[in-house]
Short mmCIF file of C-alpha atoms in Angstrom, two decimals:
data_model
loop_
_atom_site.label_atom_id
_atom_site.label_comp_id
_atom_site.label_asym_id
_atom_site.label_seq_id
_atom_site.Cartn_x
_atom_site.Cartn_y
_atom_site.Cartn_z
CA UNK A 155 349.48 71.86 50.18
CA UNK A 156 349.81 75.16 51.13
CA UNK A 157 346.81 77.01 54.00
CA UNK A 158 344.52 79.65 52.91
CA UNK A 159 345.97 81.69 54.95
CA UNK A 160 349.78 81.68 53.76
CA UNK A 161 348.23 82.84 50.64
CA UNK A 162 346.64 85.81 51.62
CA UNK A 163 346.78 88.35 49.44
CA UNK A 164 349.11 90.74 51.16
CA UNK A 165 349.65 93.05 48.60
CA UNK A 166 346.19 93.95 47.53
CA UNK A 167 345.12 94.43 51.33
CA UNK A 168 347.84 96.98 51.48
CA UNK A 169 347.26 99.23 48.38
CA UNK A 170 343.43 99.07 49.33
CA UNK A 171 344.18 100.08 52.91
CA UNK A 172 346.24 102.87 51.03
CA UNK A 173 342.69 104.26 50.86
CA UNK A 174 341.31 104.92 54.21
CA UNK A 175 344.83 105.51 54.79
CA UNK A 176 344.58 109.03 52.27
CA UNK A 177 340.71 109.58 53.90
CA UNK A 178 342.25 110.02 57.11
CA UNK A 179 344.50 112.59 56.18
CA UNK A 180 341.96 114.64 54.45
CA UNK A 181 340.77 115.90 58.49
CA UNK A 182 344.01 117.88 58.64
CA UNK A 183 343.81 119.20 55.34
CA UNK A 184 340.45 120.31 55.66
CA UNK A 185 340.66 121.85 59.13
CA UNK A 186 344.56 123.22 58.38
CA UNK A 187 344.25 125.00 55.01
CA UNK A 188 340.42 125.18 53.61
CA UNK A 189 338.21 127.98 54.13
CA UNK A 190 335.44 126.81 56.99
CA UNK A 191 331.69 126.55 56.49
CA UNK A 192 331.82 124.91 53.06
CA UNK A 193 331.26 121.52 53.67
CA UNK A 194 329.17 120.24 50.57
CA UNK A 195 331.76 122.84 48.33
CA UNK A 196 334.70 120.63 49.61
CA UNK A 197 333.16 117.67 48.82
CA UNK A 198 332.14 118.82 45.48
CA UNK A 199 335.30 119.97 44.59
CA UNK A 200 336.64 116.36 45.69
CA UNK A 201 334.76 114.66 43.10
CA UNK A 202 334.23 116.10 40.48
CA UNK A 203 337.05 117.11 39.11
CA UNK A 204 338.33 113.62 39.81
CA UNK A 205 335.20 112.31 38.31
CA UNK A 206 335.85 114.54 35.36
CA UNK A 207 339.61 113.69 34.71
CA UNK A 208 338.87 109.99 34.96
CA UNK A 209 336.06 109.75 32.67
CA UNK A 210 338.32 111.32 29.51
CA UNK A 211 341.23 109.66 30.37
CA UNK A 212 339.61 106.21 29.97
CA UNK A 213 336.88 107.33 27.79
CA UNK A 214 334.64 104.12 28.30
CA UNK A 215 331.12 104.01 28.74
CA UNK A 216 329.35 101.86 31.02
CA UNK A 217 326.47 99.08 29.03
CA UNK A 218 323.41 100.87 28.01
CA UNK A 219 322.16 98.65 30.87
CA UNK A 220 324.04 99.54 33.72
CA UNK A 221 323.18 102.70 34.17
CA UNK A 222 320.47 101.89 36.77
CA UNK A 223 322.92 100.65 39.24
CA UNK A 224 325.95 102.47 38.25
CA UNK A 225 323.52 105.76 39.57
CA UNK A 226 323.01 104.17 42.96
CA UNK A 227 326.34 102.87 43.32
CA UNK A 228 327.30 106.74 42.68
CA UNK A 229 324.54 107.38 45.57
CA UNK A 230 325.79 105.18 48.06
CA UNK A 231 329.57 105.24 47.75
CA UNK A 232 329.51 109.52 46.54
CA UNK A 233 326.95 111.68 46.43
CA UNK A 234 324.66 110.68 49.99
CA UNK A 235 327.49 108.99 51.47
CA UNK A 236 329.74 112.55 51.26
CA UNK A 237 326.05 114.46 52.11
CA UNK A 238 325.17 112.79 55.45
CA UNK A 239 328.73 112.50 56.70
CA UNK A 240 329.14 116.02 56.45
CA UNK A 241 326.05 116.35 58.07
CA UNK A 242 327.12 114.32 60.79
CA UNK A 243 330.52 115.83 61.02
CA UNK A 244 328.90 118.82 61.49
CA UNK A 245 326.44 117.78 64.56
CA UNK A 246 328.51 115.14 66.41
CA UNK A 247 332.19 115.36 67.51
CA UNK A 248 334.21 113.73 65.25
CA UNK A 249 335.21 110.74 68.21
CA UNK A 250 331.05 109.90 67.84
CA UNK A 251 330.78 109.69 64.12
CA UNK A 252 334.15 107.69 64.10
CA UNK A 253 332.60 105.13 66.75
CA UNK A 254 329.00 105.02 64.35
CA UNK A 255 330.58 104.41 61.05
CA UNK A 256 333.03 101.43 62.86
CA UNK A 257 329.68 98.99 62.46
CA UNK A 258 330.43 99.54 59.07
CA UNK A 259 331.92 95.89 58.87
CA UNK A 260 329.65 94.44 61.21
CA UNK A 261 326.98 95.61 58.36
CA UNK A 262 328.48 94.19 55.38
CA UNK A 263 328.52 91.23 57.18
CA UNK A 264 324.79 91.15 57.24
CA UNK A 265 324.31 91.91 54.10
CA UNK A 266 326.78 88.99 52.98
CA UNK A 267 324.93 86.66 55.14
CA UNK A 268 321.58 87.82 54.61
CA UNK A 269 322.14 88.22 50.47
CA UNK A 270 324.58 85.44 50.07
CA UNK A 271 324.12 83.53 52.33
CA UNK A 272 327.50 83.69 53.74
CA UNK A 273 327.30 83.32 57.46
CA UNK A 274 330.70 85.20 59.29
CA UNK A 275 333.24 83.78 60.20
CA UNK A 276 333.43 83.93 64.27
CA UNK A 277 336.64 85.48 64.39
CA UNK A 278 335.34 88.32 61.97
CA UNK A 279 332.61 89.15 63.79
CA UNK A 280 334.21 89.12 66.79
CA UNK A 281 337.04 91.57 65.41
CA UNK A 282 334.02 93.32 64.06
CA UNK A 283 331.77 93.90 67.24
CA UNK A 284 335.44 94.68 69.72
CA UNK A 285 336.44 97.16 66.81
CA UNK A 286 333.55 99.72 67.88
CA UNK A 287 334.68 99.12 71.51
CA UNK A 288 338.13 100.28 70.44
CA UNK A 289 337.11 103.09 68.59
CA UNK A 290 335.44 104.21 71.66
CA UNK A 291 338.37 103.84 73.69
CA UNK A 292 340.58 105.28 71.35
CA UNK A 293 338.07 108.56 70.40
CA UNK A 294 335.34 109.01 72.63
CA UNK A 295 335.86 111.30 75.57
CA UNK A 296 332.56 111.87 78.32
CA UNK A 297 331.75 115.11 77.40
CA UNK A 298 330.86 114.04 73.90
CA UNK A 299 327.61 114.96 72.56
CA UNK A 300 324.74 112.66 71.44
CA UNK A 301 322.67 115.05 68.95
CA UNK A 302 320.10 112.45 67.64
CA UNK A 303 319.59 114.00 64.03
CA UNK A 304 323.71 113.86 64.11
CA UNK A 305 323.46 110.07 65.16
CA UNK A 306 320.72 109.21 62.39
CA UNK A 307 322.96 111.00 59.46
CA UNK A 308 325.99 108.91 60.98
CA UNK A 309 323.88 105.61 60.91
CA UNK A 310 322.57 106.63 57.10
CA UNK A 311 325.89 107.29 56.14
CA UNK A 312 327.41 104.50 57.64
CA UNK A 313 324.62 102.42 55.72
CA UNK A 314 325.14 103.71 53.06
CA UNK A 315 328.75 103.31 52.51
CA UNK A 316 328.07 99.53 53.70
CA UNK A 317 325.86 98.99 51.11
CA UNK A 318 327.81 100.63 48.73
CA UNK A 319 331.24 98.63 48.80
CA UNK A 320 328.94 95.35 49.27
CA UNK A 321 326.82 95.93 45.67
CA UNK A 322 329.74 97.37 44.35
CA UNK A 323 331.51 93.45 44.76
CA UNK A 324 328.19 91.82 43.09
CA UNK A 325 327.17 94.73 40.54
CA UNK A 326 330.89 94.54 38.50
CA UNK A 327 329.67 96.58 35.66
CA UNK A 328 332.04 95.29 32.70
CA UNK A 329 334.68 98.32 32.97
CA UNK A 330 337.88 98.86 33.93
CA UNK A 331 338.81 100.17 37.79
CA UNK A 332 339.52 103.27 36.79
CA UNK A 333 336.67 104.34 34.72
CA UNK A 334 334.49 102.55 37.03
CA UNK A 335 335.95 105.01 39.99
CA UNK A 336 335.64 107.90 37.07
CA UNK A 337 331.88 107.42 36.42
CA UNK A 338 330.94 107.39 40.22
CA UNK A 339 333.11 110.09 41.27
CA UNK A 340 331.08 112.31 38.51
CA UNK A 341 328.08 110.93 38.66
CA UNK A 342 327.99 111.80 42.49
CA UNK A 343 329.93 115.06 42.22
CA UNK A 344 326.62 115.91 39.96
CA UNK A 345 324.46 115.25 43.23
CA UNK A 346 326.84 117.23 45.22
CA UNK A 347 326.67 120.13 43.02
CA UNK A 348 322.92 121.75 43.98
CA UNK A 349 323.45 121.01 47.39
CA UNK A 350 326.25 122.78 47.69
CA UNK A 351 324.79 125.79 45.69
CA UNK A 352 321.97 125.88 47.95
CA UNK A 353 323.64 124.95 51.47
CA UNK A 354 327.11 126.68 51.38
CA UNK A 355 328.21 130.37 50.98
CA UNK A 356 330.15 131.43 47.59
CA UNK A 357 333.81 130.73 47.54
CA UNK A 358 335.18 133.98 46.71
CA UNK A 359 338.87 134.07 46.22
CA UNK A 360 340.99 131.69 47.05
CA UNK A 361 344.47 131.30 48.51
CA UNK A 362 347.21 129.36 46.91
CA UNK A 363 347.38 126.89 50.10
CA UNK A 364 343.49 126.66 49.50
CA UNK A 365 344.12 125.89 46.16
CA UNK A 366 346.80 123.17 47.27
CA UNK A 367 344.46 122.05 49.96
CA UNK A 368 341.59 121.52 47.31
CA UNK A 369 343.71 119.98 44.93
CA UNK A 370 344.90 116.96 47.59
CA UNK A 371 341.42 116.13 48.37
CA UNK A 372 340.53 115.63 44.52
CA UNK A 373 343.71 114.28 43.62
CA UNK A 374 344.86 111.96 46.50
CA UNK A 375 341.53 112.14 48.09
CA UNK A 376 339.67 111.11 45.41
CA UNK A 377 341.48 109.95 42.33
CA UNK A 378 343.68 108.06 43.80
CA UNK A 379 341.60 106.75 47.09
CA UNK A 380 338.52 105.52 45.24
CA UNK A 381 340.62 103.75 42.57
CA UNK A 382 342.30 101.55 45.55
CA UNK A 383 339.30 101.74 47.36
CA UNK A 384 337.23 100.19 44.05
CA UNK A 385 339.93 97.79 43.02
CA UNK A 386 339.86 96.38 46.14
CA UNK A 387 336.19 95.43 46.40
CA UNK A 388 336.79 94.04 43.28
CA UNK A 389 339.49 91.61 44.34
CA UNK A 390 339.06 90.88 48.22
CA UNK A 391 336.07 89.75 50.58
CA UNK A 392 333.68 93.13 50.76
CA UNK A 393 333.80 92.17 54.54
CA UNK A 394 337.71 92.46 54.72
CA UNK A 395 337.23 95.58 52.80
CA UNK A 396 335.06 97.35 54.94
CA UNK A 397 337.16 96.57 58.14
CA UNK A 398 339.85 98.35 56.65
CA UNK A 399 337.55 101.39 56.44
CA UNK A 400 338.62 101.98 59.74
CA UNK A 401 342.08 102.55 59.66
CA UNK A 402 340.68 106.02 58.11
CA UNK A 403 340.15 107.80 61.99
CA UNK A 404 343.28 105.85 63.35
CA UNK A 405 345.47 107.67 60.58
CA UNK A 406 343.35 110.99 61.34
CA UNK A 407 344.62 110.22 65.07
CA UNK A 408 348.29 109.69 64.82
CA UNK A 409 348.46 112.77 62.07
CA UNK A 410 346.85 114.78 64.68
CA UNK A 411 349.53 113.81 66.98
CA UNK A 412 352.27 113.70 64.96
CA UNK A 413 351.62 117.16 63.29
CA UNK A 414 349.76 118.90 65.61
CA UNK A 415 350.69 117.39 68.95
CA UNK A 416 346.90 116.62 69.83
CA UNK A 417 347.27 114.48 73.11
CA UNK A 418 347.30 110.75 72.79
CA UNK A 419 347.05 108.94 76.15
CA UNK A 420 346.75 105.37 77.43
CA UNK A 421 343.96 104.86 76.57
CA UNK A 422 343.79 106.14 73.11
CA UNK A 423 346.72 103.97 72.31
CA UNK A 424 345.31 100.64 73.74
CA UNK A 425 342.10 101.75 71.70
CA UNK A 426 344.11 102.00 68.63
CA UNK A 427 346.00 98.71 69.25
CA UNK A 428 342.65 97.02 69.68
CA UNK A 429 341.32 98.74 65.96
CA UNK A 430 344.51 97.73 64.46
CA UNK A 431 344.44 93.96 65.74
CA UNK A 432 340.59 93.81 64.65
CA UNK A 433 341.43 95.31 61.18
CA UNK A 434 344.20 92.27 60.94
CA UNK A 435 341.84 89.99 62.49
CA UNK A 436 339.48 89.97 60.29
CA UNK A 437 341.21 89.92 57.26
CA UNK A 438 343.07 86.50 58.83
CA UNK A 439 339.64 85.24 59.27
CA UNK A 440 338.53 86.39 55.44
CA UNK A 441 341.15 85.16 53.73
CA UNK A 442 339.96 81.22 55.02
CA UNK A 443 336.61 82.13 53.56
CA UNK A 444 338.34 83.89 50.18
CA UNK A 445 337.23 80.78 47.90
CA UNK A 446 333.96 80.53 48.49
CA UNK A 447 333.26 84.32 49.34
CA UNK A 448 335.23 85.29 46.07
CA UNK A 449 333.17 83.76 43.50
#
């Protein structure tokens, strides 16, 4: 008889972690070739187009009935998520927005359990709760600030994105990955769109490496991200899922170092270590739990 754990499902944890993987390389793009002070414009022109492409390539409409959910799934996972992390981005250092959105897991887990009635397994939740003490190692520095409005859009966002990749598991909505990923992407581009109008200057003309730099987030950031990112939920634990949301700020780390020689000392890399074991750790402890918490 072979374990639940020799049959873990190695290959979809890796092309979903190809996600957070792609998020973490949109810092350097963003702070390396867009113009600055356009937050909500960037993350318009992330989804949208994506959303756009998507939705005539697969040309499928969701049930007549889904459309409730499929617009709140588009809230959660696009349009607020993509809001309040910008706002947070832009009122906490990025090391103190990392460390917020690592409860991430910790809050699908409460959902699962309170929902579903799926209590944690203890290994999870301990990966879970030493994962935010590794993030902190690894990002925080003691001059960070602590604005509190920064802090509540980090713990909405963080929410939000929670809540989103858990009812995105139990609200399947009949269609295929990718037009799934299409309809959200569009649906909360379409939110995006008046508050960038109203919060961002006009983007006048733009360079050819802005162009470039606009195109990755869509393409890669977007297209490609969410469509892991969304087949993933709907084939693994949403618990093991969200843990891997976190390799997003370790791959924004070693970029950082890697291209643009950004220190990385001791502790940093025993902080990293530490996010990387938990991210292992709990999918180890998920994939024991896979039968009953992948019905």
């Amino acid at each position: 008889m072979h374990s639940n754990h020799r049959s873990m499902p190695w290959r979809d944890i890796a092309l979903t972690a190809l996600a957070p993987a792609i998020w973490g390389s949109t810092y350097i793009v963003t702070t390396e070739l867009l113009p600055p002070g356009r937050p909500f414009t960037a993350a318009l022109l992330r989804t949208l187009p994506a959303g756009l492409l998507l939705v005539l390539w697969c040309r499928q409409m969701p049930a007549r009935g889904g459309w409730g959910r499929l617009l709140l799934l588009s809230a959660l996972n696009i349009g607020v998520f993509q809001a309040l992390l910008f706002v947070a981005a832009y009122r906490l250092p990025g090391g103190v927005a990392a460390v917020v959105g690592a409860v991430g897991p910790l809050v699908v887990m409460g959902l699962a359990w309170g929902v579903e009635g799926l209590r944690p397994p203890a290994l999870a939740l301990g990966a879970g709760v030493l994962a935010v003490a590794g993030m902190a190692a690894m990002l925080l520095s003691p001059a960070a600030g602590w604005d509190g409005w920064g802090i509540a859009a980090a713990l909405a966002g963080t929410g939000c994105m929670a809540a989103g990749t858990f009812w995105s598991r139990r609200w399947q909505p009949g269609l295929p990955v990718l037009a799934f990923t299409g309809w959200q992407l569009l649906l909360g581009g379409l939110m995006l769109a008046p508050v960038a109008w109203w919060a961002d200057p006009p983007l006048h003309a733009v360079t050819a490496a802005q162009a470039a730099g606009y195109a990755y987030l869509s393409l890669a950031g977007a297209l490609v991200a969410y469509a892991l990112w969304f087949r993933g939920i709907a084939r693994l634990p949403s618990v093991a899922v969200a843990s891997l949301g976190l390799l997003s700020p370790l791959t924004a780390v070693v970029l950082g170092w890697a291209l643009l020689g950004q220190a990385l000392g001791g502790l940093s890399l025993a902080g990293m270590w530490t996010v990387l074991g938990c991210v292992l750790a709990v999918q180890w402890a998920m994939a024991a739990r896979r039968p009953v918490a992948g019905r």
